[in-house]
Amino acid sequence: MVQVSWLELHASRFRWATGIAIVLIVIRLVAPRPDGWRRWNDATAALQDVESARTAALIYYQAASREWPAPGRLGQAPPGMLPYLPGGMSFGRSRYHLAWEYAADSASGARVIGISVVGNDPRLALAIAQRAPAGMAFVVSGGRFTALIASAIGR
């Protein structure tokens, strides 16, 4: 009887296992992760919400004798802007919230008006910035993406 070593006896199994391991590693490196897909979907939805809120703010500005809505709280649209928002639009979503930003410097009279997106995912702001259309003015600070609507200097 011929003695066959254990390694020779199971060599084909090792080759199969090695091949499967290589295929799984390649798939892991090539295919994006599911949380990346969700982040890109959230970034797209947030940009659509920002654009809808921006349009509503500009309509409000024209209808309200060139006045911007008062600053609001995170996740809540300014009350005066509600009639101009499309139906079903909310500033509070499950994975991110919108905030109306109105910052003014009383000394110089400089103002910055924008809409911020604050998400549960710390990398959402960067994903939104990558997906933002060319020409959109924005600022990313920490986990906050702010699309600028208007700015002015002076009184």
PDB file of C-alpha atoms in Angstrom:
ATOM      1  CA  MET A   1       0.000   0.000   0.000  1.00  0.00           C
ATOM      2  CA  VAL A   2       1.349   3.389  -1.019  1.00  0.00           C
ATOM      3  CA  GLN A   3       1.501   6.025   1.696  1.00  0.00           C
ATOM      4  CA  VAL A   4       0.092   9.370   0.521  1.00  0.00           C
ATOM      5  CA  SER A   5       0.815  12.358   2.683  1.00  0.00           C
ATOM      6  CA  TRP A   6      -2.046  14.324   4.124  1.00  0.00           C
ATOM      7  CA  LEU A   7      -1.085  17.406   2.093  1.00  0.00           C
ATOM      8  CA  GLU A   8      -1.130  15.495  -1.195  1.00  0.00           C
ATOM      9  CA  LEU A   9      -4.452  13.941  -0.284  1.00  0.00           C
ATOM     10  CA  HIS A  10      -6.122  17.328   0.317  1.00  0.00           C
ATOM     11  CA  ALA A  11      -4.252  19.460  -2.242  1.00  0.00           C
ATOM     12  CA  SER A  12      -7.287  19.925  -4.495  1.00  0.00           C
ATOM     13  CA  ARG A  13      -9.317  21.273  -1.551  1.00  0.00           C
ATOM     14  CA  PHE A  14      -6.559  23.766  -0.770  1.00  0.00           C
ATOM     15  CA  ARG A  15      -6.525  24.942  -4.382  1.00  0.00           C
ATOM     16  CA  TRP A  16     -10.306  25.451  -4.329  1.00  0.00           C
ATOM     17  CA  ALA A  17     -10.164  27.309  -1.014  1.00  0.00           C
ATOM     18  CA  THR A  18      -7.321  29.508  -2.261  1.00  0.00           C
ATOM     19  CA  GLY A  19      -9.201  30.294  -5.476  1.00  0.00           C
ATOM     20  CA  ILE A  20     -12.377  31.197  -3.601  1.00  0.00           C
ATOM     21  CA  ALA A  21     -10.401  33.400  -1.180  1.00  0.00           C
ATOM     22  CA  ILE A  22      -8.779  35.278  -4.080  1.00  0.00           C
ATOM     23  CA  VAL A  23     -12.143  35.814  -5.791  1.00  0.00           C
ATOM     24  CA  LEU A  24     -13.692  37.145  -2.550  1.00  0.00           C
ATOM     25  CA  ILE A  25     -10.787  39.528  -1.995  1.00  0.00           C
ATOM     26  CA  VAL A  26     -11.063  40.863  -5.548  1.00  0.00           C
ATOM     27  CA  ILE A  27     -14.829  41.348  -5.177  1.00  0.00           C
ATOM     28  CA  ARG A  28     -14.291  43.196  -1.890  1.00  0.00           C
ATOM     29  CA  LEU A  29     -11.755  45.526  -3.497  1.00  0.00           C
ATOM     30  CA  VAL A  30     -13.738  46.197  -6.666  1.00  0.00           C
ATOM     31  CA  ALA A  31     -17.346  46.364  -5.462  1.00  0.00           C
ATOM     32  CA  PRO A  32     -18.445  49.369  -3.385  1.00  0.00           C
ATOM     33  CA  ARG A  33     -19.770  48.739   0.079  1.00  0.00           C
ATOM     34  CA  PRO A  34     -23.516  48.945   0.763  1.00  0.00           C
ATOM     35  CA  ASP A  35     -23.043  51.878   3.154  1.00  0.00           C
ATOM     36  CA  GLY A  36     -21.367  53.739   0.275  1.00  0.00           C
ATOM     37  CA  TRP A  37     -24.444  53.157  -1.886  1.00  0.00           C
ATOM     38  CA  ARG A  38     -26.702  54.471   0.861  1.00  0.00           C
ATOM     39  CA  ARG A  39     -24.441  57.510   1.323  1.00  0.00           C
ATOM     40  CA  TRP A  40     -24.571  58.310  -2.428  1.00  0.00           C
ATOM     41  CA  ASN A  41     -28.365  57.926  -2.442  1.00  0.00           C
ATOM     42  CA  ASP A  42     -28.658  60.186   0.603  1.00  0.00           C
ATOM     43  CA  ALA A  43     -26.337  62.740  -1.037  1.00  0.00           C
ATOM     44  CA  THR A  44     -28.492  62.797  -4.170  1.00  0.00           C
ATOM     45  CA  ALA A  45     -31.706  63.147  -2.147  1.00  0.00           C
ATOM     46  CA  ALA A  46     -30.160  65.886   0.018  1.00  0.00           C
ATOM     47  CA  LEU A  47     -29.083  67.853  -3.057  1.00  0.00           C
ATOM     48  CA  GLN A  48     -32.615  67.612  -4.455  1.00  0.00           C
ATOM     49  CA  ASP A  49     -34.010  68.839  -1.116  1.00  0.00           C
ATOM     50  CA  VAL A  50     -31.482  71.683  -1.017  1.00  0.00           C
ATOM     51  CA  GLU A  51     -32.444  72.759  -4.533  1.00  0.00           C
ATOM     52  CA  SER A  52     -36.172  72.657  -3.669  1.00  0.00           C
ATOM     53  CA  ALA A  53     -35.574  74.673  -0.488  1.00  0.00           C
ATOM     54  CA  ARG A  54     -33.369  77.126  -2.406  1.00  0.00           C
ATOM     55  CA  THR A  55     -36.088  77.677  -5.007  1.00  0.00           C
ATOM     56  CA  ALA A  56     -38.703  78.148  -2.266  1.00  0.00           C
ATOM     57  CA  ALA A  57     -36.442  80.650  -0.488  1.00  0.00           C
ATOM     58  CA  LEU A  58     -35.938  82.688  -3.660  1.00  0.00           C
ATOM     59  CA  ILE A  59     -39.692  82.745  -4.325  1.00  0.00           C
ATOM     60  CA  TYR A  60     -40.274  83.783  -0.699  1.00  0.00           C
ATOM     61  CA  TYR A  61     -37.682  86.548  -1.095  1.00  0.00           C
ATOM     62  CA  GLN A  62     -39.436  87.923  -4.166  1.00  0.00           C
ATOM     63  CA  ALA A  63     -42.907  87.625  -2.617  1.00  0.00           C
ATOM     64  CA  ALA A  64     -41.923  89.107   0.765  1.00  0.00           C
ATOM     65  CA  SER A  65     -40.611  92.460  -0.426  1.00  0.00           C
ATOM     66  CA  ARG A  66     -37.004  91.312  -0.598  1.00  0.00           C
ATOM     67  CA  GLU A  67     -36.806  89.878   2.916  1.00  0.00           C
ATOM     68  CA  TRP A  68     -35.344  86.465   3.755  1.00  0.00           C
ATOM     69  CA  PRO A  69     -37.112  84.062   6.113  1.00  0.00           C
ATOM     70  CA  ALA A  70     -36.136  84.278   9.760  1.00  0.00           C
ATOM     71  CA  PRO A  71     -33.568  81.723  10.953  1.00  0.00           C
ATOM     72  CA  GLY A  72     -35.071  78.346  11.745  1.00  0.00           C
ATOM     73  CA  ARG A  73     -34.161  75.325  13.824  1.00  0.00           C
ATOM     74  CA  LEU A  74     -32.435  72.199  12.571  1.00  0.00           C
ATOM     75  CA  GLY A  75     -34.968  69.966  10.829  1.00  0.00           C
ATOM     76  CA  GLN A  76     -37.710  72.615  10.638  1.00  0.00           C
ATOM     77  CA  ALA A  77     -38.488  74.894   7.724  1.00  0.00           C
ATOM     78  CA  PRO A  78     -38.976  78.576   8.519  1.00  0.00           C
ATOM     79  CA  PRO A  79     -42.736  79.137   8.935  1.00  0.00           C
ATOM     80  CA  GLY A  80     -42.982  81.784   6.216  1.00  0.00           C
ATOM     81  CA  MET A  81     -41.355  79.507   3.673  1.00  0.00           C
ATOM     82  CA  LEU A  82     -43.766  76.568   4.129  1.00  0.00           C
ATOM     83  CA  PRO A  83     -46.276  77.659   1.432  1.00  0.00           C
ATOM     84  CA  TYR A  84     -43.480  77.803  -1.145  1.00  0.00           C
ATOM     85  CA  LEU A  85     -42.080  74.334  -0.490  1.00  0.00           C
ATOM     86  CA  PRO A  86     -43.210  71.495  -2.767  1.00  0.00           C
ATOM     87  CA  GLY A  87     -45.731  69.088  -1.253  1.00  0.00           C
ATOM     88  CA  GLY A  88     -44.235  66.399   0.896  1.00  0.00           C
ATOM     89  CA  MET A  89     -40.935  68.230   1.376  1.00  0.00           C
ATOM     90  CA  SER A  90     -39.591  68.081   4.895  1.00  0.00           C
ATOM     91  CA  PHE A  91     -36.506  69.603   6.495  1.00  0.00           C
ATOM     92  CA  GLY A  92     -36.294  66.524   8.752  1.00  0.00           C
ATOM     93  CA  ARG A  93     -35.356  63.243   7.080  1.00  0.00           C
ATOM     94  CA  SER A  94     -34.421  59.944   8.676  1.00  0.00           C
ATOM     95  CA  ARG A  95     -30.665  60.127   7.929  1.00  0.00           C
ATOM     96  CA  TYR A  96     -30.164  63.878   7.519  1.00  0.00           C
ATOM     97  CA  HIS A  97     -31.771  67.214   8.388  1.00  0.00           C
ATOM     98  CA  LEU A  98     -31.869  70.552   6.616  1.00  0.00           C
ATOM     99  CA  ALA A  99     -31.339  73.842   8.404  1.00  0.00           C
ATOM    100  CA  TRP A 100     -32.063  77.357   7.194  1.00  0.00           C
ATOM    101  CA  GLU A 101     -28.978  79.495   7.817  1.00  0.00           C
ATOM    102  CA  TYR A 102     -29.107  83.270   8.121  1.00  0.00           C
ATOM    103  CA  ALA A 103     -25.980  84.794   9.593  1.00  0.00           C
ATOM    104  CA  ALA A 104     -25.465  88.520   9.858  1.00  0.00           C
ATOM    105  CA  ASP A 105     -22.680  90.659  11.279  1.00  0.00           C
ATOM    106  CA  SER A 106     -24.183  93.700  12.974  1.00  0.00           C
ATOM    107  CA  ALA A 107     -20.949  95.710  12.742  1.00  0.00           C
ATOM    108  CA  SER A 108     -20.316  95.389   9.008  1.00  0.00           C
ATOM    109  CA  GLY A 109     -23.795  94.444   7.853  1.00  0.00           C
ATOM    110  CA  ALA A 110     -22.449  91.389   6.029  1.00  0.00           C
ATOM    111  CA  ARG A 111     -24.969  88.592   5.586  1.00  0.00           C
ATOM    112  CA  VAL A 112     -24.735  84.990   4.449  1.00  0.00           C
ATOM    113  CA  ILE A 113     -27.864  83.002   3.604  1.00  0.00           C
ATOM    114  CA  GLY A 114     -27.785  79.290   2.961  1.00  0.00           C
ATOM    115  CA  ILE A 115     -29.245  75.855   3.542  1.00  0.00           C
ATOM    116  CA  SER A 116     -27.274  73.311   5.565  1.00  0.00           C
ATOM    117  CA  VAL A 117     -27.451  69.540   5.496  1.00  0.00           C
ATOM    118  CA  VAL A 118     -26.467  67.777   8.707  1.00  0.00           C
ATOM    119  CA  GLY A 119     -26.417  63.995   8.596  1.00  0.00           C
ATOM    120  CA  ASN A 120     -25.975  61.065  10.916  1.00  0.00           C
ATOM    121  CA  ASP A 121     -23.165  59.813   8.655  1.00  0.00           C
ATOM    122  CA  PRO A 122     -20.017  61.898   9.208  1.00  0.00           C
ATOM    123  CA  ARG A 123     -18.962  61.410   5.564  1.00  0.00           C
ATOM    124  CA  LEU A 124     -22.297  62.487   4.065  1.00  0.00           C
ATOM    125  CA  ALA A 125     -21.213  66.127   3.722  1.00  0.00           C
ATOM    126  CA  LEU A 126     -18.213  65.092   1.614  1.00  0.00           C
ATOM    127  CA  ALA A 127     -20.397  62.858  -0.568  1.00  0.00           C
ATOM    128  CA  ILE A 128     -22.795  65.770  -1.129  1.00  0.00           C
ATOM    129  CA  ALA A 129     -19.868  68.024  -2.055  1.00  0.00           C
ATOM    130  CA  GLN A 130     -18.653  65.460  -4.591  1.00  0.00           C
ATOM    131  CA  ARG A 131     -22.114  65.229  -6.151  1.00  0.00           C
ATOM    132  CA  ALA A 132     -22.856  68.968  -6.095  1.00  0.00           C
ATOM    133  CA  PRO A 133     -23.382  70.432  -9.561  1.00  0.00           C
ATOM    134  CA  ALA A 134     -20.743  72.675 -11.052  1.00  0.00           C
ATOM    135  CA  GLY A 135     -21.303  76.282 -10.137  1.00  0.00           C
ATOM    136  CA  MET A 136     -23.032  75.591  -6.820  1.00  0.00           C
ATOM    137  CA  ALA A 137     -21.422  77.647  -4.067  1.00  0.00           C
ATOM    138  CA  PHE A 138     -21.053  75.618  -0.889  1.00  0.00           C
ATOM    139  CA  VAL A 139     -19.026  75.187   2.276  1.00  0.00           C
ATOM    140  CA  VAL A 140     -18.212  71.915   4.028  1.00  0.00           C
ATOM    141  CA  SER A 141     -17.296  72.182   7.693  1.00  0.00           C
ATOM    142  CA  GLY A 142     -17.109  69.065   9.810  1.00  0.00           C
ATOM    143  CA  GLY A 143     -20.209  67.020   9.067  1.00  0.00           C
ATOM    144  CA  ARG A 144     -22.165  69.995   7.730  1.00  0.00           C
ATOM    145  CA  PHE A 145     -22.691  70.848   4.052  1.00  0.00           C
ATOM    146  CA  THR A 146     -23.974  74.389   3.488  1.00  0.00           C
ATOM    147  CA  ALA A 147     -25.207  75.508   0.077  1.00  0.00           C
ATOM    148  CA  LEU A 148     -24.929  79.274  -0.166  1.00  0.00           C
ATOM    149  CA  ILE A 149     -27.910  81.106  -1.584  1.00  0.00           C
ATOM    150  CA  ALA A 150     -26.916  84.718  -1.179  1.00  0.00           C
ATOM    151  CA  SER A 151     -24.405  86.938   0.513  1.00  0.00           C
ATOM    152  CA  ALA A 152     -24.166  90.693   0.824  1.00  0.00           C
ATOM    153  CA  ILE A 153     -21.855  93.254   2.366  1.00  0.00           C
ATOM    154  CA  GLY A 154     -23.133  96.493   3.788  1.00  0.00           C
ATOM    155  CA  ARG A 155     -26.449  97.627   5.028  1.00  0.00           C
TER     156      ARG A 155
END
